[in-house]
Amino acid sequence: MVELLLDLVDSRQQAVDSSLQIVDVGTGSGALAITTKLEISEAEVIATDIDPNCLAVAHQNAKDHGVKIKFLQGNLFVPLYSLLTTPYTLICNLPYVPDKWRINKAAAREPKKAIFGGPDGLDIYRRLFEQLSKTPQKADFILTESLPPQHEKLVKIAKSTGYKLKQNSDLVQLFELL
C-alpha cells in the first residue's frame, strides 16, 4: 500500500508541499503511518484508532522509529471531522476478512476485531465511507485493502459516496474523489 501511495505522491509532485496530509484510519500498531512518515517525511501524518491500547503501541513504535505522528482516539474518521482543512489522502487497512473465513496461524494471534469485518468482511469499510460522506473536507484519494472477491462490492460502496476506482493492485485499491 505504501508503494502505491509513494507513486501517487510522486505523480502529483506533492512531496515538497508542506500542506500534504496523510491520514491512517484504524492504525493498529502504526505500521502504515510510520512507514508513510519515514518515506514522505514532509507530510503531516495523522493516525486514528478506536482502541487506546493500539494507540499506545503505535505511539511507542513511532517514538522508536523517530517519527512525529499525530495520534487520535476515536471511531474511524470521527475524530478528524473538524481537523482536516486541506486536501488529504486517506490510507486504511481495516479488518476485511469475512467472519466465517479461516485464517492462518500467524493471523490467528491477532485480536479478532483486527481481522474480521462482518459477514462479507466489508462492514467497517461501509461505516468508514458513510462517515466520509458526512465530512465537509473530502479525501482526494483513498487507499484500501481488501480481498479480490470483495473488490466489486467495495467499488460500489465507494461510488455511492462519491469515489471512483482509479487503480486496483491485487489487495490494494486506490479510489479518487469524483
Short mmCIF file of C-alpha atoms in Angstrom, two decimals:
data_model
loop_
_atom_site.label_atom_id
_atom_site.label_comp_id
_atom_site.label_asym_id
_atom_site.label_seq_id
_atom_site.Cartn_x
_atom_site.Cartn_y
_atom_site.Cartn_z
CA MET A 1 0.00 0.00 0.00
CA VAL A 2 2.80 2.43 0.83
CA GLU A 3 4.41 1.82 -2.58
CA LEU A 4 1.17 2.79 -4.30
CA LEU A 5 0.94 5.86 -2.05
CA LEU A 6 4.51 6.84 -2.97
CA ASP A 7 3.68 6.51 -6.67
CA LEU A 8 0.60 8.67 -6.15
CA VAL A 9 2.53 11.38 -4.30
CA ASP A 10 5.30 11.32 -6.92
CA SER A 11 2.80 11.59 -9.76
CA ARG A 12 1.16 14.59 -8.09
CA GLN A 13 4.51 16.10 -7.03
CA GLN A 14 3.12 16.89 -3.58
CA ALA A 15 6.02 15.58 -1.52
CA VAL A 16 7.53 19.06 -1.40
CA ASP A 17 4.21 20.60 -0.37
CA SER A 18 4.25 21.08 3.38
CA SER A 19 0.45 21.02 3.45
CA LEU A 20 0.30 17.38 2.37
CA GLN A 21 -1.75 15.45 4.91
CA ILE A 22 -1.95 11.66 5.01
CA VAL A 23 -4.42 10.03 7.35
CA ASP A 24 -4.21 6.41 8.52
CA VAL A 25 -7.60 5.28 9.83
CA GLY A 26 -7.55 2.17 12.02
CA THR A 27 -3.80 2.40 12.54
CA GLY A 28 -3.41 -0.56 14.90
CA SER A 29 0.32 -0.79 15.67
CA GLY A 30 1.02 2.22 13.43
CA ALA A 31 2.94 0.34 10.74
CA LEU A 32 1.34 2.16 7.78
CA ALA A 33 1.55 5.59 9.41
CA ILE A 34 5.16 5.11 10.50
CA THR A 35 6.31 3.77 7.13
CA THR A 36 4.50 6.61 5.39
CA LYS A 37 6.20 9.22 7.58
CA LEU A 38 9.60 7.60 7.07
CA GLU A 39 9.10 7.61 3.28
CA ILE A 40 7.40 11.03 2.98
CA SER A 41 8.95 12.99 5.82
CA GLU A 42 7.47 16.31 4.63
CA ALA A 43 3.91 15.07 5.06
CA GLU A 44 1.81 15.60 8.13
CA VAL A 45 0.70 12.10 9.14
CA ILE A 46 -2.34 11.63 11.36
CA ALA A 47 -3.43 8.22 12.63
CA THR A 48 -6.62 7.12 14.36
CA ASP A 49 -7.77 4.01 16.17
CA ILE A 50 -10.68 3.18 18.42
CA ASP A 51 -8.53 1.10 20.78
CA PRO A 52 -6.41 3.08 23.29
CA ASN A 53 -4.07 0.10 23.72
CA CYS A 54 -3.35 0.06 19.99
CA LEU A 55 -2.67 3.78 20.08
CA ALA A 56 -0.23 3.34 22.96
CA VAL A 57 1.66 0.71 20.96
CA ALA A 58 1.56 2.84 17.81
CA HIS A 59 2.82 5.88 19.70
CA GLN A 60 5.72 3.90 21.17
CA ASN A 61 6.53 2.42 17.74
CA ALA A 62 6.60 5.92 16.23
CA LYS A 63 8.88 7.10 19.02
CA ASP A 64 11.16 4.09 18.48
CA HIS A 65 11.41 4.99 14.77
CA GLY A 66 11.98 8.67 15.47
CA VAL A 67 8.92 9.99 13.63
CA LYS A 68 6.30 12.51 14.67
CA ILE A 69 2.73 11.41 14.05
CA LYS A 70 -0.46 12.86 15.49
CA PHE A 71 -2.46 10.02 17.09
CA LEU A 72 -6.18 10.39 17.82
CA GLN A 73 -8.56 8.00 19.51
CA GLY A 74 -11.99 7.53 18.02
CA ASN A 75 -14.27 5.57 15.74
CA LEU A 76 -12.70 5.54 12.26
CA PHE A 77 -12.98 9.04 10.77
CA VAL A 78 -14.98 10.71 13.58
CA PRO A 79 -12.01 12.33 15.42
CA LEU A 80 -11.00 14.00 12.14
CA TYR A 81 -14.26 15.77 11.20
CA SER A 82 -13.13 19.28 12.15
CA LEU A 83 -9.39 18.73 11.99
CA LEU A 84 -8.76 18.41 8.25
CA THR A 85 -8.78 21.67 6.33
CA THR A 86 -6.59 20.90 3.33
CA PRO A 87 -6.84 18.13 0.74
CA TYR A 88 -5.58 14.87 2.16
CA THR A 89 -5.04 11.25 1.26
CA LEU A 90 -6.60 8.52 3.37
CA ILE A 91 -4.91 5.15 3.87
CA CYS A 92 -6.58 2.30 5.69
CA ASN A 93 -6.02 -1.38 6.22
CA LEU A 94 -9.20 -2.07 8.14
CA PRO A 95 -10.42 -5.54 9.14
CA TYR A 96 -11.79 -7.09 5.94
CA VAL A 97 -11.79 -10.87 6.37
CA PRO A 98 -15.33 -12.32 6.30
CA ASP A 99 -16.37 -13.66 9.71
CA LYS A 100 -16.67 -17.29 8.61
CA TRP A 101 -13.33 -17.47 6.80
CA ARG A 102 -10.47 -19.48 8.25
CA ILE A 103 -7.23 -17.65 8.84
CA ASN A 104 -3.65 -18.88 9.12
CA LYS A 105 -1.90 -19.39 12.45
CA ALA A 106 0.06 -16.14 12.25
CA ALA A 107 -3.10 -14.08 11.78
CA ALA A 108 -4.88 -16.10 14.46
CA ARG A 109 -2.59 -14.48 17.05
CA GLU A 110 -4.12 -11.09 16.29
CA PRO A 111 -7.29 -9.91 18.04
CA LYS A 112 -10.36 -10.99 16.06
CA LYS A 113 -11.58 -7.41 15.86
CA ALA A 114 -8.39 -6.55 13.96
CA ILE A 115 -9.02 -9.23 11.31
CA PHE A 116 -12.72 -9.86 10.77
CA GLY A 117 -15.06 -7.32 9.19
CA GLY A 118 -18.54 -8.84 9.32
CA PRO A 119 -20.35 -11.43 7.18
CA ASP A 120 -18.85 -10.21 3.89
CA GLY A 121 -15.83 -8.52 5.50
CA LEU A 122 -16.85 -5.01 4.45
CA ASP A 123 -18.88 -3.77 7.44
CA ILE A 124 -16.14 -1.46 8.70
CA TYR A 125 -15.47 -0.06 5.23
CA ARG A 126 -19.19 0.68 4.90
CA ARG A 127 -19.06 2.66 8.15
CA LEU A 128 -15.93 4.50 7.05
CA PHE A 129 -17.38 5.57 3.70
CA GLU A 130 -20.62 6.61 5.42
CA GLN A 131 -18.62 8.79 7.81
CA LEU A 132 -16.62 10.25 4.91
CA SER A 133 -19.85 11.21 3.13
CA LYS A 134 -20.73 13.46 6.08
CA THR A 135 -17.50 15.41 6.32
CA PRO A 136 -17.11 18.77 4.56
CA GLN A 137 -13.48 18.13 3.59
CA LYS A 138 -13.30 15.02 1.41
CA ALA A 139 -10.19 12.94 0.84
CA ASP A 140 -8.78 13.42 -2.64
CA PHE A 141 -7.65 9.81 -2.62
CA ILE A 142 -8.36 6.74 -0.51
CA LEU A 143 -6.21 3.62 -0.42
CA THR A 144 -7.85 0.48 0.97
CA GLU A 145 -7.01 -3.19 1.32
CA SER A 146 -9.48 -5.98 0.61
CA LEU A 147 -9.73 -9.47 -0.86
CA PRO A 148 -10.29 -9.90 -4.62
CA PRO A 149 -13.82 -11.35 -4.17
CA GLN A 150 -14.74 -8.14 -2.28
CA HIS A 151 -13.48 -5.65 -4.86
CA GLU A 152 -16.74 -5.26 -6.77
CA LYS A 153 -18.75 -4.58 -3.60
CA LEU A 154 -16.13 -2.18 -2.25
CA VAL A 155 -16.15 -0.24 -5.52
CA LYS A 156 -19.95 0.12 -5.24
CA ILE A 157 -19.66 1.29 -1.62
CA ALA A 158 -17.06 3.89 -2.60
CA LYS A 159 -19.03 5.02 -5.65
CA SER A 160 -22.15 5.59 -3.55
CA THR A 161 -20.21 8.18 -1.55
CA GLY A 162 -18.54 9.97 -4.46
CA TYR A 163 -15.39 7.97 -5.20
CA LYS A 164 -14.30 6.03 -8.28
CA LEU A 165 -11.74 3.27 -8.56
CA LYS A 166 -8.54 4.66 -10.05
CA GLN A 167 -6.30 1.62 -9.61
CA ASN A 168 -6.62 -1.92 -8.32
CA SER A 169 -3.43 -3.76 -7.41
CA ASP A 170 -4.10 -7.25 -6.04
CA LEU A 171 -5.23 -6.50 -2.47
CA VAL A 172 -4.89 -2.69 -2.60
CA GLN A 173 -7.38 -0.31 -4.17
CA LEU A 174 -6.91 3.37 -4.94
CA PHE A 175 -10.08 5.46 -5.04
CA GLU A 176 -10.28 9.03 -6.33
CA LEU A 177 -12.85 11.68 -5.46
CA LEU A 178 -15.23 12.23 -8.37
#
